mmCIF file of C-alpha atoms and ligand atoms in Angstrom:
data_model
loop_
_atom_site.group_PDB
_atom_site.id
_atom_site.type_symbol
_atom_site.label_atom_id
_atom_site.label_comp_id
_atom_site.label_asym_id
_atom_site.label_seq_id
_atom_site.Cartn_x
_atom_site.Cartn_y
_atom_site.Cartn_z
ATOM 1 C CA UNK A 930 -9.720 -22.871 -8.720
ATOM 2 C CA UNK A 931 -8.412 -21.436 -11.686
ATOM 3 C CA UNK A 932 -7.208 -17.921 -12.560
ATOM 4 C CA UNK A 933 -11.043 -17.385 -14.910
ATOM 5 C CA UNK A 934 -12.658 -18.248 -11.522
ATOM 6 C CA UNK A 935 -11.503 -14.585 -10.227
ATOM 7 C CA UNK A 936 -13.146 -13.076 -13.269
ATOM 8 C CA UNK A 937 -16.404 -11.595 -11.699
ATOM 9 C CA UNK A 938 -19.947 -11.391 -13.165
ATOM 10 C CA UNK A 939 -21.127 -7.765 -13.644
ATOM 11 C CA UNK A 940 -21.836 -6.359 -10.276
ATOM 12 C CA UNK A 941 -25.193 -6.352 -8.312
ATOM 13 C CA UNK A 942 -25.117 -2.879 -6.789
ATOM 14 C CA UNK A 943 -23.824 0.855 -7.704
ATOM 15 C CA UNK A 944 -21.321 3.037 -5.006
ATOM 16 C CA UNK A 945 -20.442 6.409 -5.518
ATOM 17 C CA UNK A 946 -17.459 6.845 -2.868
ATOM 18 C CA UNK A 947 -16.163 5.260 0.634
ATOM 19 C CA UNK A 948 -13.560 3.893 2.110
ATOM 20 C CA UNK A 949 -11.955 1.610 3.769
ATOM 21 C CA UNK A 950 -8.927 0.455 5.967
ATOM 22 C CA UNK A 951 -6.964 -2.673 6.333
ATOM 23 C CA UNK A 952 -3.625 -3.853 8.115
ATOM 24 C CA UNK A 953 -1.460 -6.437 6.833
ATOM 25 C CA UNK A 954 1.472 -7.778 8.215
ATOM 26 C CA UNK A 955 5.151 -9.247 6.465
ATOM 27 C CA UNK A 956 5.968 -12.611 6.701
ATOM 28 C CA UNK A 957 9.190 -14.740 6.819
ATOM 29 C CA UNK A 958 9.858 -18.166 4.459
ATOM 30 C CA UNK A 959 11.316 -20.871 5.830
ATOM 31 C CA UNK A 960 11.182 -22.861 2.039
ATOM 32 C CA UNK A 961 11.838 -19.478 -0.125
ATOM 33 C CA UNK A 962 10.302 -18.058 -3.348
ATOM 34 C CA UNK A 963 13.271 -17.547 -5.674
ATOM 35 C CA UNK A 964 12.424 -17.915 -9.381
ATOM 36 C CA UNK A 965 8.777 -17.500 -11.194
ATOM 37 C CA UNK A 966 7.499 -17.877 -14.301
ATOM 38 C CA UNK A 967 5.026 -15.913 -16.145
ATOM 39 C CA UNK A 968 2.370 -14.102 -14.519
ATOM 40 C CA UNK A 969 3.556 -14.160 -10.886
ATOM 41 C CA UNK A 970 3.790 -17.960 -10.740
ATOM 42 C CA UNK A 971 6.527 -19.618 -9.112
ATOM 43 C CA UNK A 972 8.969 -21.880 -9.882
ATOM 44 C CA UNK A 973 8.589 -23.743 -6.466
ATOM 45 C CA UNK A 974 6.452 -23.925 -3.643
ATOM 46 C CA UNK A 975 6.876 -22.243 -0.425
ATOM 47 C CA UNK A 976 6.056 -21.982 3.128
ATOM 48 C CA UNK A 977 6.181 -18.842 5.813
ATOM 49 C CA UNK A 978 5.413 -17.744 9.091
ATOM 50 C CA UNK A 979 3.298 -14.753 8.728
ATOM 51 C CA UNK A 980 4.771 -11.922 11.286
ATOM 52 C CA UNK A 981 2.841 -9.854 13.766
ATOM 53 C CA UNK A 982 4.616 -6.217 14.469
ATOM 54 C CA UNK A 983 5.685 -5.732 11.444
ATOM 55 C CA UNK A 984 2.669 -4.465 9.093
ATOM 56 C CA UNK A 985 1.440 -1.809 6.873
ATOM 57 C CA UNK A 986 -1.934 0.042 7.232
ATOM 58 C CA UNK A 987 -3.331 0.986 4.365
ATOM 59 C CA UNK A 988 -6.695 3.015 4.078
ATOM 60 C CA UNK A 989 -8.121 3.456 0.187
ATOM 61 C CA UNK A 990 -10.338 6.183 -0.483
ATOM 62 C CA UNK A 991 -13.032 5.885 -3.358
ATOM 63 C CA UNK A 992 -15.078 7.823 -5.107
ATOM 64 C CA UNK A 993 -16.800 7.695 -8.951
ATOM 65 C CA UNK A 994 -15.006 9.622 -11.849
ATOM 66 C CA UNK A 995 -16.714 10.637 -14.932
ATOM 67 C CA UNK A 996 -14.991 8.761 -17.405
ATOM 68 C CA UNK A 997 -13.255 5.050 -17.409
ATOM 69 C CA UNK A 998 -10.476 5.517 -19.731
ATOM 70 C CA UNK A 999 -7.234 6.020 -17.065
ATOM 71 C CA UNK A 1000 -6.439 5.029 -13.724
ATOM 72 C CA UNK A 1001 -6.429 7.752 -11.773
ATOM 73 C CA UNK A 1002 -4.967 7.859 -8.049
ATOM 74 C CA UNK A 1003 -2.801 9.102 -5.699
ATOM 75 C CA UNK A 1004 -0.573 7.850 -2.908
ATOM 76 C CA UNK A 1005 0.655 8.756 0.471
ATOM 77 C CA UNK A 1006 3.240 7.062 2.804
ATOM 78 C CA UNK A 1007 3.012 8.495 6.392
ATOM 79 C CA UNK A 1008 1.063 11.115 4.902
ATOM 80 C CA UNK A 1009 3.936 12.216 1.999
ATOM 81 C CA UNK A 1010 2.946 12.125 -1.423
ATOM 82 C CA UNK A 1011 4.652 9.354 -2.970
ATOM 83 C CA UNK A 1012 4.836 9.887 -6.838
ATOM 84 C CA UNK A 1013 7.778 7.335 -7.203
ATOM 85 C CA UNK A 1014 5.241 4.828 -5.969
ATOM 86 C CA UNK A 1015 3.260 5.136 -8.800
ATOM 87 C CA UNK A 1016 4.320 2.872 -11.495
ATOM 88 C CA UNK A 1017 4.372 -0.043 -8.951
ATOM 89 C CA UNK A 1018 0.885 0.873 -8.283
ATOM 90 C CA UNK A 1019 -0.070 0.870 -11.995
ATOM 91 C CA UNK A 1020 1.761 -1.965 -12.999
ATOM 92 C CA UNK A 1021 -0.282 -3.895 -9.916
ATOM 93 C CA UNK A 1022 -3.493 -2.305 -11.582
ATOM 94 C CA UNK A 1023 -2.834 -3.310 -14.893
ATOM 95 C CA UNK A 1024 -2.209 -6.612 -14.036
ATOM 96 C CA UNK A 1025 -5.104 -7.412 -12.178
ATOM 97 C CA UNK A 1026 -7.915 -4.881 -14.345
ATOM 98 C CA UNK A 1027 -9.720 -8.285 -15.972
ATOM 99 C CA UNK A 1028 -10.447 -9.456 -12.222
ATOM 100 C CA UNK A 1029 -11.690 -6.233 -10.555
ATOM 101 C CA UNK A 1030 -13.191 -4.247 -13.995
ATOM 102 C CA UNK A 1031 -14.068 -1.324 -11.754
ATOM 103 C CA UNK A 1032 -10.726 0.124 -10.849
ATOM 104 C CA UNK A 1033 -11.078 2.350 -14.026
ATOM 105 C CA UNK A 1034 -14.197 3.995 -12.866
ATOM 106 C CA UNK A 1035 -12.721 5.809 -9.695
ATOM 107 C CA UNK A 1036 -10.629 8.185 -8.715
ATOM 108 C CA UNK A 1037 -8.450 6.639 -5.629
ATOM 109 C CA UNK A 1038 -6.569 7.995 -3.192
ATOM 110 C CA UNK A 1039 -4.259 5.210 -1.324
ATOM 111 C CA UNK A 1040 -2.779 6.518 2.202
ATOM 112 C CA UNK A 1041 -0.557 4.103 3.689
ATOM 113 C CA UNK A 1042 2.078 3.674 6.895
ATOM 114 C CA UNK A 1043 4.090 0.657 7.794
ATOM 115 C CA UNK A 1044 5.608 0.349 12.037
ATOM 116 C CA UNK A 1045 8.448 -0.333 10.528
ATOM 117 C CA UNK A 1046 11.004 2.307 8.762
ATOM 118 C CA UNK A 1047 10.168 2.354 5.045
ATOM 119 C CA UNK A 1048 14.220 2.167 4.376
ATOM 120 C CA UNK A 1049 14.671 -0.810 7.009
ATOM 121 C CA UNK A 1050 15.305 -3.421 4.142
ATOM 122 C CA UNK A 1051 12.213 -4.841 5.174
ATOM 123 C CA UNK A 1052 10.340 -5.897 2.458
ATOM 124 C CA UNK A 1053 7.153 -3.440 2.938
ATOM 125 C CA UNK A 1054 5.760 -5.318 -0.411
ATOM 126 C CA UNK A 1055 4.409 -7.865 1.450
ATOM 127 C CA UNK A 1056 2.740 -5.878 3.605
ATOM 128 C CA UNK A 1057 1.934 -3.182 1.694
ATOM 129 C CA UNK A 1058 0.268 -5.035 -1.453
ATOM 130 C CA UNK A 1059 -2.025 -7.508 0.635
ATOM 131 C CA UNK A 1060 -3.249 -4.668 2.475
ATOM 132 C CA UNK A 1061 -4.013 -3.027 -0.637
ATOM 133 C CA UNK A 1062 -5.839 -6.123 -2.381
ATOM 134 C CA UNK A 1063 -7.789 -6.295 0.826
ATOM 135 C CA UNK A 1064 -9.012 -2.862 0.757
ATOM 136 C CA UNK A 1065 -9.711 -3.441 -3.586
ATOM 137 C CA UNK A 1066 -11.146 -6.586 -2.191
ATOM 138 C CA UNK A 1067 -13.915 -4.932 0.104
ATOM 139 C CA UNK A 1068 -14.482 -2.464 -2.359
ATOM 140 C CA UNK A 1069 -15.781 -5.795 -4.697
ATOM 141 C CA UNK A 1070 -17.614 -6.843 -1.750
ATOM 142 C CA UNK A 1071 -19.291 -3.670 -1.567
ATOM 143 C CA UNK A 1072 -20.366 -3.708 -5.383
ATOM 144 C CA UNK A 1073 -21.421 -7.276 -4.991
ATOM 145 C CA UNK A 1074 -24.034 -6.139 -2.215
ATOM 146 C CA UNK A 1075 -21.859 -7.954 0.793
ATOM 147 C CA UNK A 1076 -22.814 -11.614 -1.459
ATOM 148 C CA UNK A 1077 -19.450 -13.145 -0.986
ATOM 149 C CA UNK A 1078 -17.826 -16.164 1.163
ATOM 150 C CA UNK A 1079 -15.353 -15.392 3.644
ATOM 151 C CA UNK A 1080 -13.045 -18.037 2.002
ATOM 152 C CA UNK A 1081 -13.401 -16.441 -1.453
ATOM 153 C CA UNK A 1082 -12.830 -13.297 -0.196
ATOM 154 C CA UNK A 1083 -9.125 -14.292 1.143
ATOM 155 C CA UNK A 1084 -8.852 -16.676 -1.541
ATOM 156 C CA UNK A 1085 -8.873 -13.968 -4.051
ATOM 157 C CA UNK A 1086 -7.082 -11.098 -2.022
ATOM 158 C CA UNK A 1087 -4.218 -13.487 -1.962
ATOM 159 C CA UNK A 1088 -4.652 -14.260 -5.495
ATOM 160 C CA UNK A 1089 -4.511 -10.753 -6.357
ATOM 161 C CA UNK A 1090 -1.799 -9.607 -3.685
ATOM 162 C CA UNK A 1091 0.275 -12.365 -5.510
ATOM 163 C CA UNK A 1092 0.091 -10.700 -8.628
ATOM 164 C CA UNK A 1093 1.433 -7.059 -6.423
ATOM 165 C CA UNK A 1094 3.863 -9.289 -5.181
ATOM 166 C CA UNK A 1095 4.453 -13.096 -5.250
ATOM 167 C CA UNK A 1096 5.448 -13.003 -1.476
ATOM 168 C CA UNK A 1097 2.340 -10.940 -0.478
ATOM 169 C CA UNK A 1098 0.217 -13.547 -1.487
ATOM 170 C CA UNK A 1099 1.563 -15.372 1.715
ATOM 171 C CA UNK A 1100 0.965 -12.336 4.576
ATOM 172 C CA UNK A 1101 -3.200 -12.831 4.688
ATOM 173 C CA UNK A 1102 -3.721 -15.361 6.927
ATOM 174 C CA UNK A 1103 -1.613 -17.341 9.616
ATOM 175 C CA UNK A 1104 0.240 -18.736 11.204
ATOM 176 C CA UNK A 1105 1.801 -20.784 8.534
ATOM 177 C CA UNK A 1106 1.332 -20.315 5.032
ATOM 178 C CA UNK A 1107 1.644 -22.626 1.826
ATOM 179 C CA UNK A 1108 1.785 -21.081 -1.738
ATOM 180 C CA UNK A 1109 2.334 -22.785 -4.621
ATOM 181 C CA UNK A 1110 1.519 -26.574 -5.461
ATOM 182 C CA UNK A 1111 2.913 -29.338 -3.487
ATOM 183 C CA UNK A 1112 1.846 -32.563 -4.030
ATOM 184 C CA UNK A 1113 1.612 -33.588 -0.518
ATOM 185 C CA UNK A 1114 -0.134 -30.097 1.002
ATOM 186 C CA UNK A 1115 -4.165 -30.432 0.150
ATOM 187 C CA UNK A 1116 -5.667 -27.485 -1.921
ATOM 188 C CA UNK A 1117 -1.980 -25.749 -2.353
ATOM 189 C CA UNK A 1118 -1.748 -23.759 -5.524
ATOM 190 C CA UNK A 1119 0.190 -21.534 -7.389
ATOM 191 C CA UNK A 1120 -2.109 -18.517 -7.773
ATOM 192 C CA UNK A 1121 -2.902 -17.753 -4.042
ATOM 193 C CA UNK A 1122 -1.581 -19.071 -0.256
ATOM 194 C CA UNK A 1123 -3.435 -21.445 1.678
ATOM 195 C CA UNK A 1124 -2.983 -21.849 5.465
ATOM 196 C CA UNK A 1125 -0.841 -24.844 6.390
ATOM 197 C CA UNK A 1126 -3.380 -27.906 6.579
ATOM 198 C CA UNK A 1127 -2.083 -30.235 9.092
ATOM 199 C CA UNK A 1128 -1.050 -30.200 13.412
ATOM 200 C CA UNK A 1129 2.044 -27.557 13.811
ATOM 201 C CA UNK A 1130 3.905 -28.568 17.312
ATOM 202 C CA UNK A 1131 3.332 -26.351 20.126
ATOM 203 C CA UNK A 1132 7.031 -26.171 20.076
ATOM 204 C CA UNK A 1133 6.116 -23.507 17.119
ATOM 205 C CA UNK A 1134 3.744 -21.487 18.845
ATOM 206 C CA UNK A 1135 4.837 -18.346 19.538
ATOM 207 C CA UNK A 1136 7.798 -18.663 17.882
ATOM 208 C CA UNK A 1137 10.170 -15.712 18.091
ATOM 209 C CA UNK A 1138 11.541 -13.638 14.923
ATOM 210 C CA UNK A 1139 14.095 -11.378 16.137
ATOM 211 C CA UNK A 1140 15.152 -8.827 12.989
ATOM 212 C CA UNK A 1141 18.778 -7.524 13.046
ATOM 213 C CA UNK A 1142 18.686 -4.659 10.877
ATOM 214 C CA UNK A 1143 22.578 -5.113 9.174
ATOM 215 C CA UNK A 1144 21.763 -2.987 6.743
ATOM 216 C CA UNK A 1145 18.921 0.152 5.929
ATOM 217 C CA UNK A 1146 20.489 0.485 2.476
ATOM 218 C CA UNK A 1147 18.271 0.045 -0.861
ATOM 219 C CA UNK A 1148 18.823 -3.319 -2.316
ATOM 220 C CA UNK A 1149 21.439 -3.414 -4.974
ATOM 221 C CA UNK A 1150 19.501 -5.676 -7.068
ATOM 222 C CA UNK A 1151 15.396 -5.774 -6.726
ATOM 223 C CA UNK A 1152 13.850 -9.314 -5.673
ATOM 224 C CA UNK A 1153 12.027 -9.342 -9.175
ATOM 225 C CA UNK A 1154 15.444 -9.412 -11.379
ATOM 226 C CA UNK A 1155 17.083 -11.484 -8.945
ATOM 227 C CA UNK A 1156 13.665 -13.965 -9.666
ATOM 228 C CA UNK A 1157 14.223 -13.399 -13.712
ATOM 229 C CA UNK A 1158 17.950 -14.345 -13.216
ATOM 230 C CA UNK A 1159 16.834 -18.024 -12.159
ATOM 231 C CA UNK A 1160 16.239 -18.528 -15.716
ATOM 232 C CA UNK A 1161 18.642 -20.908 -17.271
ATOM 233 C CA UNK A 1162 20.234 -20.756 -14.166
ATOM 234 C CA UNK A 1163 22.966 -23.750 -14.081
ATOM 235 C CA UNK A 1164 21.202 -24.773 -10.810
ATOM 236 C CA UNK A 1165 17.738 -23.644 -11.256
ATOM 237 C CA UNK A 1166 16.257 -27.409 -11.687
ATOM 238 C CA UNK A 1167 18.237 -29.174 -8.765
ATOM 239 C CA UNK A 1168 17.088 -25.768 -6.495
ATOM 240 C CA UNK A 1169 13.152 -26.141 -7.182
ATOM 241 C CA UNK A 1170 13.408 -29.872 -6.445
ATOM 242 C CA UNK A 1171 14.939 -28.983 -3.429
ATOM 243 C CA UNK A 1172 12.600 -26.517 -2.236
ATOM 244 C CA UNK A 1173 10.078 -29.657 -2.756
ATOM 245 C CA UNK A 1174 11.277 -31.853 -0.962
ATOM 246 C CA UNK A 1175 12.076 -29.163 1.988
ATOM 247 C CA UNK A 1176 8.520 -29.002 2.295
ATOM 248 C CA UNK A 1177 8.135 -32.595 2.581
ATOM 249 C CA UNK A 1178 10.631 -32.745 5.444
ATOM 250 C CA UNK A 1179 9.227 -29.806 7.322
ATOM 251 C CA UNK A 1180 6.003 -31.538 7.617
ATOM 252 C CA UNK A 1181 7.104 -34.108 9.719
ATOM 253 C CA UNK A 1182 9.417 -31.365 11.679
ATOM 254 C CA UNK A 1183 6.161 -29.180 12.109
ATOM 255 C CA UNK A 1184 4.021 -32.330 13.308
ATOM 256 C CA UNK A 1185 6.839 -33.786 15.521
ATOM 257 C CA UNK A 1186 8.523 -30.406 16.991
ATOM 258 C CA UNK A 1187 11.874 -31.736 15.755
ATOM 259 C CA UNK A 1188 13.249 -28.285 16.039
ATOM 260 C CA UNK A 1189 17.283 -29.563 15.106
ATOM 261 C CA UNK A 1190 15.902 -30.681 12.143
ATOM 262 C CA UNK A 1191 13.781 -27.174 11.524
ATOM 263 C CA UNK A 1192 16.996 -25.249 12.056
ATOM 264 C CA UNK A 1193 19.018 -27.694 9.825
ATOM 265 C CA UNK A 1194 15.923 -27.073 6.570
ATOM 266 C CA UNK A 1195 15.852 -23.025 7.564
ATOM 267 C CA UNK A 1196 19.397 -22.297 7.701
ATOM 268 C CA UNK A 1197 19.846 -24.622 4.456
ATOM 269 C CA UNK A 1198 17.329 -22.677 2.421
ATOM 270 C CA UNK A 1199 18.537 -19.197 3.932
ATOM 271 C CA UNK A 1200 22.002 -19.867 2.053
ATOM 272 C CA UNK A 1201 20.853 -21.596 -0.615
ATOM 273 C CA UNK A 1202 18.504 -18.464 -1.854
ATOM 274 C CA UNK A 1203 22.083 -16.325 -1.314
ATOM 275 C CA UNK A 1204 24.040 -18.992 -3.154
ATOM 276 C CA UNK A 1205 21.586 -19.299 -5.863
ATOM 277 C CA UNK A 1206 22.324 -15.412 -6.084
ATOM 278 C CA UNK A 1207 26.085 -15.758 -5.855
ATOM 279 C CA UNK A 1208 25.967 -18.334 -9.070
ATOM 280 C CA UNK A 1209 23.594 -16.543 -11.193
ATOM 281 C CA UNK A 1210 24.996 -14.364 -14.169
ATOM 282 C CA UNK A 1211 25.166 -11.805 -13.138
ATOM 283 C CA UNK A 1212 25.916 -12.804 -10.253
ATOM 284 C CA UNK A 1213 25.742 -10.784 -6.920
ATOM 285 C CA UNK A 1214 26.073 -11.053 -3.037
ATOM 286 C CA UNK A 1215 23.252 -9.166 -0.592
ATOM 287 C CA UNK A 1216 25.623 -10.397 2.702
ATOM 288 C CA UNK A 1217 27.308 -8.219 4.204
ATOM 289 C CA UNK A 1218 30.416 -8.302 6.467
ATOM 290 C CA UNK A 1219 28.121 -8.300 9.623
ATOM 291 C CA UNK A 1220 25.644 -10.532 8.528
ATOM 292 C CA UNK A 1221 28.355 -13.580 8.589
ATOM 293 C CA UNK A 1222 29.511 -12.107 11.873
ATOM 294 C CA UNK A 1223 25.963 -12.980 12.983
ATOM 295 C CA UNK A 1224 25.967 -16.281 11.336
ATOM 296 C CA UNK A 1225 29.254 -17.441 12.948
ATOM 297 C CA UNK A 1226 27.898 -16.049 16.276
ATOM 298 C CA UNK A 1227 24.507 -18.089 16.200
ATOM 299 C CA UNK A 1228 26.716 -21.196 15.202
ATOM 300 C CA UNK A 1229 28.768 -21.021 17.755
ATOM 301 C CA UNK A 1230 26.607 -19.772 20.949
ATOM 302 C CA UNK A 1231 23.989 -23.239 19.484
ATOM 303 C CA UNK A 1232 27.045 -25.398 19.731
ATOM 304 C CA UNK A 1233 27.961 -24.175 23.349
ATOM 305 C CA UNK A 1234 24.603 -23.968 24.748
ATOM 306 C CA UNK A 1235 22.632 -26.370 23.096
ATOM 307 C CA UNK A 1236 19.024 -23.670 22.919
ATOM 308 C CA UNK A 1237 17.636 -23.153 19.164
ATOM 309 C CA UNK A 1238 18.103 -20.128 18.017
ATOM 310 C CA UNK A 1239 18.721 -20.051 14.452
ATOM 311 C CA UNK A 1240 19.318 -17.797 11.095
ATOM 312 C CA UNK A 1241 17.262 -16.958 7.943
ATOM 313 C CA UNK A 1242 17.645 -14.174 5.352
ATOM 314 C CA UNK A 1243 15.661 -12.883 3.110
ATOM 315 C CA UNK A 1244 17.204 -10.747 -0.569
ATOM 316 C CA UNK A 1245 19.014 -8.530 1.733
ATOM 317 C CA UNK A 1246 21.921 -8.477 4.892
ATOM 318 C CA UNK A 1247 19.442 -8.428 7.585
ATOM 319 C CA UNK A 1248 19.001 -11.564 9.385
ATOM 320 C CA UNK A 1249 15.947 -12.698 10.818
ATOM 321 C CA UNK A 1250 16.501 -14.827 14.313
ATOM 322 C CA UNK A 1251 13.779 -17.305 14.840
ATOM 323 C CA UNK A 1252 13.902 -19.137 18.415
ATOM 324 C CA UNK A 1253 11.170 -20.799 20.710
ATOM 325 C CA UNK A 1254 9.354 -19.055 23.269
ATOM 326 C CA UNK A 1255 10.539 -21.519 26.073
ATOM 327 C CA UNK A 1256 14.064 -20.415 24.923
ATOM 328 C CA UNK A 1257 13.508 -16.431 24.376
ATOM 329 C CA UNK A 1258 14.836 -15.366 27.641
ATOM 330 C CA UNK A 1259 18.368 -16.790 27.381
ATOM 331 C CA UNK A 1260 18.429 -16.483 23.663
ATOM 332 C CA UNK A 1261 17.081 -12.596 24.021
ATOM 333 C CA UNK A 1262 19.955 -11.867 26.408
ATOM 334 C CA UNK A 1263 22.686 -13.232 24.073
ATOM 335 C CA UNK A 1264 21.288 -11.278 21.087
ATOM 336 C CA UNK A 1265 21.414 -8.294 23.592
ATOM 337 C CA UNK A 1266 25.071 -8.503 24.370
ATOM 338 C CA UNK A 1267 26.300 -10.158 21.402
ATOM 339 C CA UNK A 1268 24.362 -9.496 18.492
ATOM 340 C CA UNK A 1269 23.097 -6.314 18.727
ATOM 341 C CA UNK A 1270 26.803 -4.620 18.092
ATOM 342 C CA UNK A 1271 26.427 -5.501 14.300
ATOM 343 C CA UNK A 1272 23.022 -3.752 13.989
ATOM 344 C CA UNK A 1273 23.395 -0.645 11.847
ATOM 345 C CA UNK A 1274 22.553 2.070 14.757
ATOM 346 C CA UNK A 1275 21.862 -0.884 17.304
ATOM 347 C CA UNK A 1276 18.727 -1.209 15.429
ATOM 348 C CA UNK A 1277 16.424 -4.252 15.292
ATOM 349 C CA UNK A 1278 12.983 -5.298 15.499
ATOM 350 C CA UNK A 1279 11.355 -7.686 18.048
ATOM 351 C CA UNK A 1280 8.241 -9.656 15.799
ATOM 352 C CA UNK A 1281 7.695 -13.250 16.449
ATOM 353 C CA UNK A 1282 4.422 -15.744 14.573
ATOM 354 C CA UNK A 1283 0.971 -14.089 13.485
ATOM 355 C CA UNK A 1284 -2.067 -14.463 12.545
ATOM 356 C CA UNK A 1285 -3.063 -12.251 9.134
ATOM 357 C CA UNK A 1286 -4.986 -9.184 8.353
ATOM 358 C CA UNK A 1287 -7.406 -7.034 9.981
ATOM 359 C CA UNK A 1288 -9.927 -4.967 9.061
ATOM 360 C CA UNK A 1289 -9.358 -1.898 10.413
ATOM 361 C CA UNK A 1290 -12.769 -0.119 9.408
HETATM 362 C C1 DP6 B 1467 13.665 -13.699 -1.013
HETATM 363 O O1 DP6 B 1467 7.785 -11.439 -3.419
HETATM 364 O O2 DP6 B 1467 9.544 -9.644 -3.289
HETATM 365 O O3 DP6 B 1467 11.752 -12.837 0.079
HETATM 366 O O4 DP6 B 1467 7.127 -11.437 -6.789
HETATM 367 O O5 DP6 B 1467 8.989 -10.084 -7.725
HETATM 368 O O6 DP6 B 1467 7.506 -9.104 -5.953
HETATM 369 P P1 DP6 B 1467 8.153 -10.356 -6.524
HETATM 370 O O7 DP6 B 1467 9.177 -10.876 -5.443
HETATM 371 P P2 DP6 B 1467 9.097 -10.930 -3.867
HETATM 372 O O8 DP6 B 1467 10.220 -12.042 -3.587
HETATM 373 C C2 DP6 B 1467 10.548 -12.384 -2.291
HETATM 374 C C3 DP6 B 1467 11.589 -13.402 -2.267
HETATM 375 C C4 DP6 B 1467 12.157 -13.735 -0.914
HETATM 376 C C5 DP6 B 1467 11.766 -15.150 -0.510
HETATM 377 C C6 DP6 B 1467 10.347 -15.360 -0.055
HETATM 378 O O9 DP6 B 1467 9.751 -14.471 0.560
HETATM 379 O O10 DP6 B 1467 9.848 -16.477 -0.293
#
């Protein structure tokens, strides 16, 4: 597939109004997305589990305007009017216009929640633009008079979530998701996520992803100029091969339930994102004081008990905990006592593997 294979041929069928409502979950990398080049492709390929609890739902209300010069919409979180929202939203529109020509001729009105806090520091982009190239996706469907595959209906929701957000393009489907080319994943690609081809362990199933929120606080630098700053980044070339050959290794891990080896690849990329941060120029550090605390902890409770529980961050302090479900109890009740205490307000969230989107109605 190529990006002209998303162009569509004029539409078979007129709508005046409807709606409809999707819910997308977030998702977690294990081989991280850190540097892209133009139009939302990345630098390197990389692999996540998609998450369950934590999702947006976002319903998008249509109906015909009389003109097609503007965009015209509006947009709610948890039923607020969210005007800041805006210029994300047009920027998204703008960017994908030549692949869904008929987002000029209505008037929409976008009304969206998330079960997570909206200042958590989790990434509600994710989320929040898959669910809305879903519901821009059925709308297409719609227009099309229902003609479309299953398969090309993800294919290019992803495609177009990627261009909301690269990592969105990754929360469709699950359990395990592949974006961006890899020359030993089939039908990988750089313009939309595919689901993981090959046998994942039942070690994986299940798999646990506890989130200790360290810190609600906006991000002091945004994912997308952290991304730009990987340009002529003294490390930039070394880091992409790396993320390569990550993948590589984490197919035999996935296929052989090698989980020492997961946690060595996971932790790994987890500070290698944060380093790759830390050396950029500017550089800047998203850790906080609690989130080593954590780190330490997990290092040292592995080394005296021997279960696999183990770390990975995202561009933020909070630290996702990803453990096995034969595992959870013990590991649940160390979190409980141990962990917990470096959670801003106690907080944290309790997600583990999923499987994608719903349609909602
Ligand atoms: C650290 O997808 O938020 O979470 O494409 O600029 O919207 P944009 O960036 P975004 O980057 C996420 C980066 C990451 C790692 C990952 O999810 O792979």
């Amino acid at each position: 597939m190529t990006e002209k294979d998303f162009i569509p041929k004029p539409y078979s069928s007129a709508l005046e109004k409807g709606s409809f409502t999707w819910s997308s979950p977030s998702n977690i990398a294990l081989v991280k997305y850190w540097g892209k080049k133009e139009n939302q492709i990345p630098a390197n390929p990389s692999i996540s589990f998609t998450l369950d609890a934590c999702k947006t739902t976002t319903e998008l209300k249509f109906s015909k305007k009389s003109n097609s010069c503007n965009y015209s919409f509006d947009i709610f979180l948890e039923g607020e009017k969210k005007d800041d929202f805006k210029p994300k939203i047009e920027t998204f529109f703008k960017r994908i216009e030549v692949y869904l020509p008929f987002l000029k001729d209505y008037h929409f009105v976008i009304e969206t929640s998330n079960t997570f806090p909206y200042s958590s520091g989790i990434a509600s982009s994710a989320s929040g633009m898959s669910a809305l190239a879903l519901c821009l996706m059925s709308v297409e469907k719609e227009l099309n008079d229902k003609n479309v595959s299953e398969e090309y209906f993800m294919q290019k929701a992803s495609f177009l979530a990627r261009l909301g957000s690269g990592s969105a393009c990754r929360s469709l489907q699950g359990d395990l998701i592949v974006w961006g080319n890899h020359n030993q994943i089939p039908e990988s690609s750089d313009l939309y996520g595919v689901k993981y081809p090959f046998k994942i362990h039942k070690k994986f199933k299940n798999f646990h992803d506890t989130i200790l929120l360290v810190d609600k606080g906006e991000k002091q630098v945004s994912s997308t100029v952290g991304h730009n700053l990987m340009h002529n980044h003294p490390y930039a070339k070394q880091r992409f091969e790396q993320a390569h050959d990550n993948l590589s290794k984490l197919k035999s891990v996935f296929k052989e339930g090698n989980l020492n080896e997961f946690i060595a690849i996971v932790e790994s990329e987890a500070l290698t994102l944060h380093a790759m941060m830390m050396t950029s120029m500017p550089y800047f550090i998203l850790m906080k004081p609690n989130t080593m605390e954590i780190i330490n902890k997990i290092w040292k409770f592995r080394q005296e008990t021997g279960l696999h529980l183990c770390f990975t961050l995202d561009a933020g302090a909070n630290v996702h905990l990803l453990y096995p479900e034969k595992e959870a109890e013990d590991i649940f009740k160390f979190i409980n006592t141990e962990l917990v205490a470096y959670c801003q307000n106690g907080h944290y969230i309790c997600d583990r593997i999923g499987f994608g989107a719903k349609k909602v109605k």
